[in-house]
GROMACS .gro file of C-alpha atoms in nm:
model
  171
    1UNK     CA    1   3.019   6.512  -7.590
    2UNK     CA    2   2.665   6.507  -7.465
    3UNK     CA    3   2.574   6.459  -7.102
    4UNK     CA    4   2.480   6.652  -6.796
    5UNK     CA    5   2.723   6.849  -6.584
    6UNK     CA    6   2.714   6.891  -6.207
    7UNK     CA    7   2.909   7.137  -5.994
    8UNK     CA    8   2.964   6.997  -5.644
    9UNK     CA    9   3.126   7.221  -5.389
   10UNK     CA   10   3.205   7.272  -5.024
   11UNK     CA   11   3.261   7.626  -4.903
   12UNK     CA   12   3.352   7.719  -4.547
   13UNK     CA   13   3.382   8.095  -4.595
   14UNK     CA   14   3.199   8.166  -4.922
   15UNK     CA   15   3.496   8.186  -5.161
   16UNK     CA   16   3.439   7.844  -5.317
   17UNK     CA   17   3.065   7.910  -5.341
   18UNK     CA   18   3.129   8.220  -5.555
   19UNK     CA   19   3.344   8.022  -5.796
   20UNK     CA   20   3.100   7.726  -5.804
   21UNK     CA   21   2.805   7.951  -5.885
   22UNK     CA   22   3.003   8.117  -6.165
   23UNK     CA   23   3.096   7.780  -6.316
   24UNK     CA   24   2.737   7.654  -6.294
   25UNK     CA   25   2.602   7.971  -6.456
   26UNK     CA   26   2.860   7.973  -6.735
   27UNK     CA   27   2.831   7.601  -6.816
   28UNK     CA   28   2.459   7.550  -6.756
   29UNK     CA   29   2.543   7.290  -6.492
   30UNK     CA   30   2.337   7.177  -6.195
   31UNK     CA   31   2.470   7.276  -5.853
   32UNK     CA   32   2.507   7.077  -5.531
   33UNK     CA   33   2.655   7.216  -5.210
   34UNK     CA   34   2.817   6.974  -4.967
   35UNK     CA   35   2.676   7.097  -4.636
   36UNK     CA   36   2.843   6.934  -4.336
   37UNK     CA   37   2.599   6.785  -4.089
   38UNK     CA   38   2.787   6.987  -3.827
   39UNK     CA   39   2.874   7.321  -3.995
   40UNK     CA   40   3.225   7.457  -3.951
   41UNK     CA   41   3.256   7.762  -3.727
   42UNK     CA   42   3.537   8.014  -3.740
   43UNK     CA   43   3.687   7.844  -3.432
   44UNK     CA   44   3.677   7.510  -3.618
   45UNK     CA   45   3.888   7.668  -3.893
   46UNK     CA   46   4.161   7.795  -3.657
   47UNK     CA   47   4.477   7.615  -3.768
   48UNK     CA   48   4.663   7.751  -3.467
   49UNK     CA   49   4.435   7.573  -3.219
   50UNK     CA   50   4.539   7.209  -3.178
   51UNK     CA   51   4.182   7.128  -3.066
   52UNK     CA   52   4.012   7.279  -3.372
   53UNK     CA   53   3.827   7.057  -3.619
   54UNK     CA   54   4.071   7.132  -3.901
   55UNK     CA   55   4.362   7.025  -3.680
   56UNK     CA   56   4.183   6.705  -3.576
   57UNK     CA   57   4.090   6.620  -3.934
   58UNK     CA   58   4.440   6.695  -4.057
   59UNK     CA   59   4.591   6.471  -3.792
   60UNK     CA   60   4.343   6.187  -3.853
   61UNK     CA   61   4.311   6.119  -4.227
   62UNK     CA   62   4.039   5.858  -4.170
   63UNK     CA   63   3.783   6.107  -4.032
   64UNK     CA   64   3.484   6.145  -4.264
   65UNK     CA   65   3.232   6.404  -4.144
   66UNK     CA   66   2.876   6.345  -4.267
   67UNK     CA   67   2.692   6.590  -4.488
   68UNK     CA   68   2.325   6.674  -4.539
   69UNK     CA   69   2.136   6.565  -4.852
   70UNK     CA   70   2.288   6.432  -5.169
   71UNK     CA   71   2.318   6.502  -5.540
   72UNK     CA   72   2.000   6.384  -5.712
   73UNK     CA   73   2.008   6.158  -6.019
   74UNK     CA   74   2.383   6.097  -5.987
   75UNK     CA   75   2.387   5.852  -6.279
   76UNK     CA   76   2.281   6.117  -6.533
   77UNK     CA   77   2.599   6.323  -6.489
   78UNK     CA   78   2.898   6.273  -6.718
   79UNK     CA   79   3.104   6.563  -6.588
   80UNK     CA   80   3.142   6.664  -6.225
   81UNK     CA   81   3.322   6.979  -6.120
   82UNK     CA   82   3.435   6.938  -5.759
   83UNK     CA   83   3.528   7.253  -5.571
   84UNK     CA   84   3.667   7.309  -5.226
   85UNK     CA   85   3.916   7.512  -5.029
   86UNK     CA   86   4.234   7.319  -4.969
   87UNK     CA   87   4.341   7.295  -4.612
   88UNK     CA   88   4.702   7.207  -4.543
   89UNK     CA   89   4.748   7.072  -4.895
   90UNK     CA   90   4.440   6.847  -4.879
   91UNK     CA   91   4.069   6.869  -4.943
   92UNK     CA   92   3.844   6.907  -4.640
   93UNK     CA   93   3.745   6.563  -4.519
   94UNK     CA   94   3.374   6.626  -4.582
   95UNK     CA   95   3.462   6.645  -4.954
   96UNK     CA   96   3.616   6.298  -4.935
   97UNK     CA   97   3.300   6.176  -4.759
   98UNK     CA   98   3.104   6.284  -5.068
   99UNK     CA   99   3.353   6.149  -5.321
  100UNK     CA  100   3.390   5.811  -5.151
  101UNK     CA  101   3.010   5.763  -5.139
  102UNK     CA  102   2.972   5.794  -5.517
  103UNK     CA  103   3.069   5.582  -5.815
  104UNK     CA  104   3.274   5.790  -6.056
  105UNK     CA  105   3.315   5.520  -6.318
  106UNK     CA  106   3.288   5.679  -6.662
  107UNK     CA  107   3.265   6.034  -6.528
  108UNK     CA  108   3.507   6.319  -6.586
  109UNK     CA  109   3.606   6.508  -6.271
  110UNK     CA  110   3.715   6.869  -6.307
  111UNK     CA  111   3.855   6.994  -5.975
  112UNK     CA  112   3.875   7.355  -5.869
  113UNK     CA  113   4.028   7.477  -5.548
  114UNK     CA  114   4.022   7.800  -5.356
  115UNK     CA  115   4.314   7.880  -5.133
  116UNK     CA  116   4.571   8.116  -5.006
  117UNK     CA  117   4.873   7.903  -5.091
  118UNK     CA  118   5.019   7.594  -5.257
  119UNK     CA  119   4.773   7.305  -5.320
  120UNK     CA  120   5.018   7.024  -5.243
  121UNK     CA  121   4.888   6.673  -5.319
  122UNK     CA  122   4.517   6.754  -5.349
  123UNK     CA  123   4.478   6.635  -5.710
  124UNK     CA  124   4.667   6.311  -5.647
  125UNK     CA  125   4.446   6.241  -5.344
  126UNK     CA  126   4.128   6.325  -5.537
  127UNK     CA  127   4.228   6.087  -5.818
  128UNK     CA  128   4.267   5.808  -5.563
  129UNK     CA  129   3.930   5.884  -5.401
  130UNK     CA  130   3.724   5.925  -5.722
  131UNK     CA  131   3.777   5.571  -5.845
  132UNK     CA  132   3.697   5.511  -6.211
  133UNK     CA  133   3.698   5.880  -6.309
  134UNK     CA  134   3.903   6.051  -6.572
  135UNK     CA  135   4.022   6.400  -6.484
  136UNK     CA  136   3.993   6.725  -6.675
  137UNK     CA  137   4.209   7.031  -6.619
  138UNK     CA  138   4.195   7.167  -6.265
  139UNK     CA  139   4.189   7.530  -6.160
  140UNK     CA  140   4.329   7.695  -5.852
  141UNK     CA  141   4.159   8.021  -5.755
  142UNK     CA  142   4.357   8.213  -5.501
  143UNK     CA  143   4.204   8.456  -5.255
  144UNK     CA  144   4.382   8.684  -5.012
  145UNK     CA  145   4.532   8.451  -4.749
  146UNK     CA  146   4.524   8.721  -4.480
  147UNK     CA  147   4.155   8.656  -4.430
  148UNK     CA  148   4.032   8.909  -4.683
  149UNK     CA  149   3.787   8.834  -4.958
  150UNK     CA  150   3.992   8.980  -5.241
  151UNK     CA  151   4.049   8.760  -5.543
  152UNK     CA  152   4.420   8.725  -5.618
  153UNK     CA  153   4.390   8.503  -5.926
  154UNK     CA  154   4.321   8.703  -6.242
  155UNK     CA  155   3.950   8.662  -6.316
  156UNK     CA  156   4.049   8.639  -6.683
  157UNK     CA  157   4.232   8.315  -6.601
  158UNK     CA  158   3.913   8.172  -6.452
  159UNK     CA  159   3.708   8.286  -6.752
  160UNK     CA  160   3.957   8.128  -6.997
  161UNK     CA  161   3.955   7.802  -6.799
  162UNK     CA  162   3.573   7.787  -6.809
  163UNK     CA  163   3.574   7.871  -7.181
  164UNK     CA  164   3.827   7.593  -7.250
  165UNK     CA  165   3.619   7.346  -7.046
  166UNK     CA  166   3.302   7.441  -7.237
  167UNK     CA  167   3.478   7.400  -7.573
  168UNK     CA  168   3.635   7.067  -7.478
  169UNK     CA  169   3.317   6.907  -7.346
  170UNK     CA  170   3.066   7.050  -7.594
  171UNK     CA  171   3.218   6.863  -7.891
   0.00000   0.00000   0.00000
């Protein structure tokens, strides 16, 4: 199928950015980073602090932090990879801010997540938010959950997933 591909991602610690850049390079896609208007600090990401931003967002599903800029020429994209870390079995709320601001009618969404554990209901939630989209196969890329930067998922699995995506959507 012809059409342009966009890789949209949010990365708090750099893991998701690495995967997004690899996907964009391997698929020839354009790249857009969701940059929160108020960047997340390490303190904001502290799940053990009930006053941290991640705690507040988790406890208030309606919060939608703003982001800077936007994907240009949205209408020209047929396929949109959306990447993010999943926090407490959900996408960061800034990702939903992006998704809810765009019309996904007729587009194929291909989610990828970085994490240190089980993704929970992220795909179900994303399908509800990206109204009008069809969904391609998702990928979960696991990094060391102890705070390290080591990739736990076999890089061969990621390569095979990208290869399958390229074959499926180049026909």
